[in-house]
């Protein structure tokens, strides 16, 4: 990671806030994120109970994320995630804001974001036709 970027992230995670979330694009960091879409789809592949799918997905997301946390030499406990489209699948009925909130209180959460970001609003894919997520109550920075 380049020095100004490293300083920005270190300054941010040193601040007092409930969440520690960094949105970035194009692998700017020296960390390879987990492929959430691939891992979650693999874990749900043979699951056939549609009524219990949202609960099973939630449990699997937590299992996958907890397993992927690692100790970064500069940032401490860190979770890096990418390919998040599966989290927006209607059949899974997941609340993206709740997921990132719960996984960013004890860890630095690095999110490779494929959409647009405007202040406290995320747009999954595009502003014009994407999913809008208000994150105004979550402490975050966008690189």
CSV table of N, CA, C and O in Angstrom, one decimal, residues 18-22 34 57-69 77-81 87 94-111 138:
chain,number,residue,atom,x,y,z
A,18,UNK,N,-17.7,3.8,16.2
A,18,UNK,CA,-18.2,2.4,16.4
A,18,UNK,C,-17.8,1.5,15.3
A,18,UNK,O,-17.5,0.3,15.6
A,19,UNK,N,-17.8,1.9,14.1
A,19,UNK,CA,-17.5,1.1,12.9
A,19,UNK,C,-16.1,1.6,12.3
A,19,UNK,O,-15.7,2.7,12.5
A,20,UNK,N,-15.5,0.6,11.7
A,20,UNK,CA,-14.3,0.9,10.9
A,20,UNK,C,-14.5,0.3,9.5
A,20,UNK,O,-14.2,-0.9,9.4
A,21,UNK,N,-15.0,1.0,8.6
A,21,UNK,CA,-15.2,0.5,7.2
A,21,UNK,C,-14.5,1.4,6.2
A,21,UNK,O,-14.6,2.6,6.2
A,22,UNK,N,-13.8,0.7,5.3
A,22,UNK,CA,-13.1,1.3,4.2
A,22,UNK,C,-13.6,0.8,2.9
A,22,UNK,O,-13.5,-0.4,2.7
A,34,UNK,N,-11.7,-11.7,0.3
A,34,UNK,CA,-12.4,-13.0,0.0
A,34,UNK,C,-13.5,-12.7,-1.1
A,34,UNK,O,-14.1,-11.6,-1.1
A,57,UNK,N,-28.5,-18.5,4.9
A,57,UNK,CA,-27.6,-17.6,4.3
A,57,UNK,C,-26.9,-16.7,5.3
A,57,UNK,O,-25.7,-16.5,5.3
A,58,UNK,N,-27.7,-16.2,6.2
A,58,UNK,CA,-27.2,-15.3,7.3
A,58,UNK,C,-26.1,-16.1,8.1
A,58,UNK,O,-25.1,-15.5,8.4
A,59,UNK,N,-26.4,-17.3,8.5
A,59,UNK,CA,-25.5,-18.1,9.3
A,59,UNK,C,-24.2,-18.3,8.5
A,59,UNK,O,-23.1,-18.3,9.0
A,60,UNK,N,-24.3,-18.6,7.2
A,60,UNK,CA,-23.2,-18.9,6.3
A,60,UNK,C,-22.3,-17.6,6.1
A,60,UNK,O,-21.1,-17.7,6.1
A,61,UNK,N,-23.0,-16.5,6.0
A,61,UNK,CA,-22.3,-15.2,5.8
A,61,UNK,C,-21.4,-15.0,7.1
A,61,UNK,O,-20.2,-14.7,7.0
A,62,UNK,N,-22.0,-15.1,8.2
A,62,UNK,CA,-21.3,-14.9,9.5
A,62,UNK,C,-20.1,-15.9,9.6
A,62,UNK,O,-19.0,-15.6,10.0
A,63,UNK,N,-20.4,-17.2,9.2
A,63,UNK,CA,-19.3,-18.2,9.3
A,63,UNK,C,-18.2,-17.9,8.4
A,63,UNK,O,-17.0,-17.9,8.8
A,64,UNK,N,-18.5,-17.5,7.1
A,64,UNK,CA,-17.5,-17.1,6.1
A,64,UNK,C,-16.7,-15.9,6.6
A,64,UNK,O,-15.5,-15.9,6.5
A,65,UNK,N,-17.4,-14.9,7.0
A,65,UNK,CA,-16.7,-13.7,7.5
A,65,UNK,C,-15.8,-13.9,8.7
A,65,UNK,O,-14.7,-13.4,8.7
A,66,UNK,N,-16.4,-14.6,9.7
A,66,UNK,CA,-15.6,-14.9,10.9
A,66,UNK,C,-14.3,-15.7,10.6
A,66,UNK,O,-13.2,-15.4,11.1
A,67,UNK,N,-14.4,-16.6,9.7
A,67,UNK,CA,-13.3,-17.4,9.3
A,67,UNK,C,-12.2,-16.6,8.5
A,67,UNK,O,-11.0,-16.9,8.5
A,68,UNK,N,-12.6,-15.6,7.8
A,68,UNK,CA,-11.8,-14.8,7.0
A,68,UNK,C,-11.0,-13.6,7.7
A,68,UNK,O,-10.2,-13.0,7.1
A,69,UNK,N,-11.4,-13.4,8.9
A,69,UNK,CA,-10.7,-12.3,9.7
A,69,UNK,C,-9.2,-12.7,9.9
A,69,UNK,O,-9.0,-13.9,10.3
A,77,UNK,N,-7.0,-6.7,13.6
A,77,UNK,CA,-8.0,-7.6,13.0
A,77,UNK,C,-8.7,-6.9,11.8
A,77,UNK,O,-9.2,-5.9,11.9
A,78,UNK,N,-8.6,-7.7,10.7
A,78,UNK,CA,-9.1,-7.1,9.4
A,78,UNK,C,-9.9,-8.2,8.7
A,78,UNK,O,-9.6,-9.4,8.7
A,79,UNK,N,-11.0,-7.7,8.0
A,79,UNK,CA,-11.8,-8.5,7.1
A,79,UNK,C,-11.9,-7.8,5.8
A,79,UNK,O,-12.3,-6.6,5.8
A,80,UNK,N,-11.5,-8.5,4.7
A,80,UNK,CA,-11.5,-7.8,3.4
A,80,UNK,C,-12.5,-8.6,2.5
A,80,UNK,O,-12.3,-9.9,2.4
A,81,UNK,N,-13.5,-8.0,1.9
A,81,UNK,CA,-14.5,-8.7,1.1
A,81,UNK,C,-14.7,-8.0,-0.2
A,81,UNK,O,-14.5,-6.8,-0.4
A,87,UNK,N,-25.2,-10.8,-1.9
A,87,UNK,CA,-25.8,-10.3,-0.7
A,87,UNK,C,-27.1,-9.5,-1.0
A,87,UNK,O,-27.9,-9.2,-0.1
A,94,UNK,N,-31.3,-10.5,2.8
A,94,UNK,CA,-30.3,-10.0,3.7
A,94,UNK,C,-30.3,-8.5,3.8
A,94,UNK,O,-30.6,-7.9,2.8
A,95,UNK,N,-29.9,-8.0,4.9
A,95,UNK,CA,-29.8,-6.6,5.1
A,95,UNK,C,-28.3,-6.2,5.1
A,95,UNK,O,-27.6,-6.4,6.1
A,96,UNK,N,-27.9,-5.7,4.0
A,96,UNK,CA,-26.5,-5.4,3.8
A,96,UNK,C,-25.9,-4.4,4.9
A,96,UNK,O,-24.8,-4.7,5.4
A,97,UNK,N,-26.7,-3.4,5.2
A,97,UNK,CA,-26.2,-2.5,6.2
A,97,UNK,C,-26.0,-3.2,7.6
A,97,UNK,O,-25.0,-2.9,8.2
A,98,UNK,N,-26.9,-4.0,7.9
A,98,UNK,CA,-26.7,-4.8,9.2
A,98,UNK,C,-25.5,-5.7,9.2
A,98,UNK,O,-24.8,-5.8,10.1
A,99,UNK,N,-25.3,-6.3,8.0
A,99,UNK,CA,-24.1,-7.2,7.9
A,99,UNK,C,-22.8,-6.5,8.1
A,99,UNK,O,-22.0,-6.9,8.8
A,100,UNK,N,-22.7,-5.3,7.3
A,100,UNK,CA,-21.4,-4.6,7.5
A,100,UNK,C,-21.3,-3.9,8.8
A,100,UNK,O,-20.2,-3.8,9.3
A,101,UNK,N,-22.4,-3.5,9.4
A,101,UNK,CA,-22.3,-3.0,10.7
A,101,UNK,C,-21.8,-4.0,11.7
A,101,UNK,O,-20.9,-3.7,12.5
A,102,UNK,N,-22.3,-5.2,11.7
A,102,UNK,CA,-21.9,-6.2,12.7
A,102,UNK,C,-20.5,-6.7,12.5
A,102,UNK,O,-19.9,-7.1,13.5
A,103,UNK,N,-20.0,-6.6,11.3
A,103,UNK,CA,-18.6,-7.1,11.0
A,103,UNK,C,-17.6,-6.0,11.0
A,103,UNK,O,-16.4,-6.2,10.6
A,104,UNK,N,-18.0,-4.8,11.4
A,104,UNK,CA,-17.0,-3.7,11.4
A,104,UNK,C,-16.8,-3.0,12.8
A,104,UNK,O,-16.2,-2.0,12.9
A,105,UNK,N,-17.4,-3.7,13.8
A,105,UNK,CA,-17.2,-3.1,15.1
A,105,UNK,C,-16.0,-3.6,15.8
A,105,UNK,O,-15.3,-2.9,16.6
A,106,UNK,N,-15.6,-4.9,15.6
A,106,UNK,CA,-14.4,-5.4,16.2
A,106,UNK,C,-13.3,-5.6,15.2
A,106,UNK,O,-12.2,-6.1,15.6
A,107,UNK,N,-13.5,-5.3,13.9
A,107,UNK,CA,-12.5,-5.5,12.9
A,107,UNK,C,-12.5,-4.3,12.0
A,107,UNK,O,-13.5,-3.6,11.9
A,108,UNK,N,-11.4,-4.1,11.3
A,108,UNK,CA,-11.4,-3.2,10.1
A,108,UNK,C,-12.1,-3.9,9.0
A,108,UNK,O,-11.7,-5.1,8.7
A,109,UNK,N,-13.1,-3.4,8.4
A,109,UNK,CA,-13.8,-4.0,7.3
A,109,UNK,C,-13.4,-3.3,6.0
A,109,UNK,O,-13.8,-2.1,5.8
A,110,UNK,N,-12.7,-4.0,5.1
A,110,UNK,CA,-12.3,-3.4,3.8
A,110,UNK,C,-13.3,-4.0,2.8
A,110,UNK,O,-13.4,-5.2,2.7
A,111,UNK,N,-13.9,-3.1,2.1
A,111,UNK,CA,-14.9,-3.5,1.1
A,111,UNK,C,-14.5,-3.0,-0.3
A,111,UNK,O,-14.5,-1.8,-0.5
A,138,UNK,N,-23.1,4.7,9.8
A,138,UNK,CA,-21.9,3.9,9.9
A,138,UNK,C,-20.7,4.7,9.6
A,138,UNK,O,-20.6,5.4,8.5
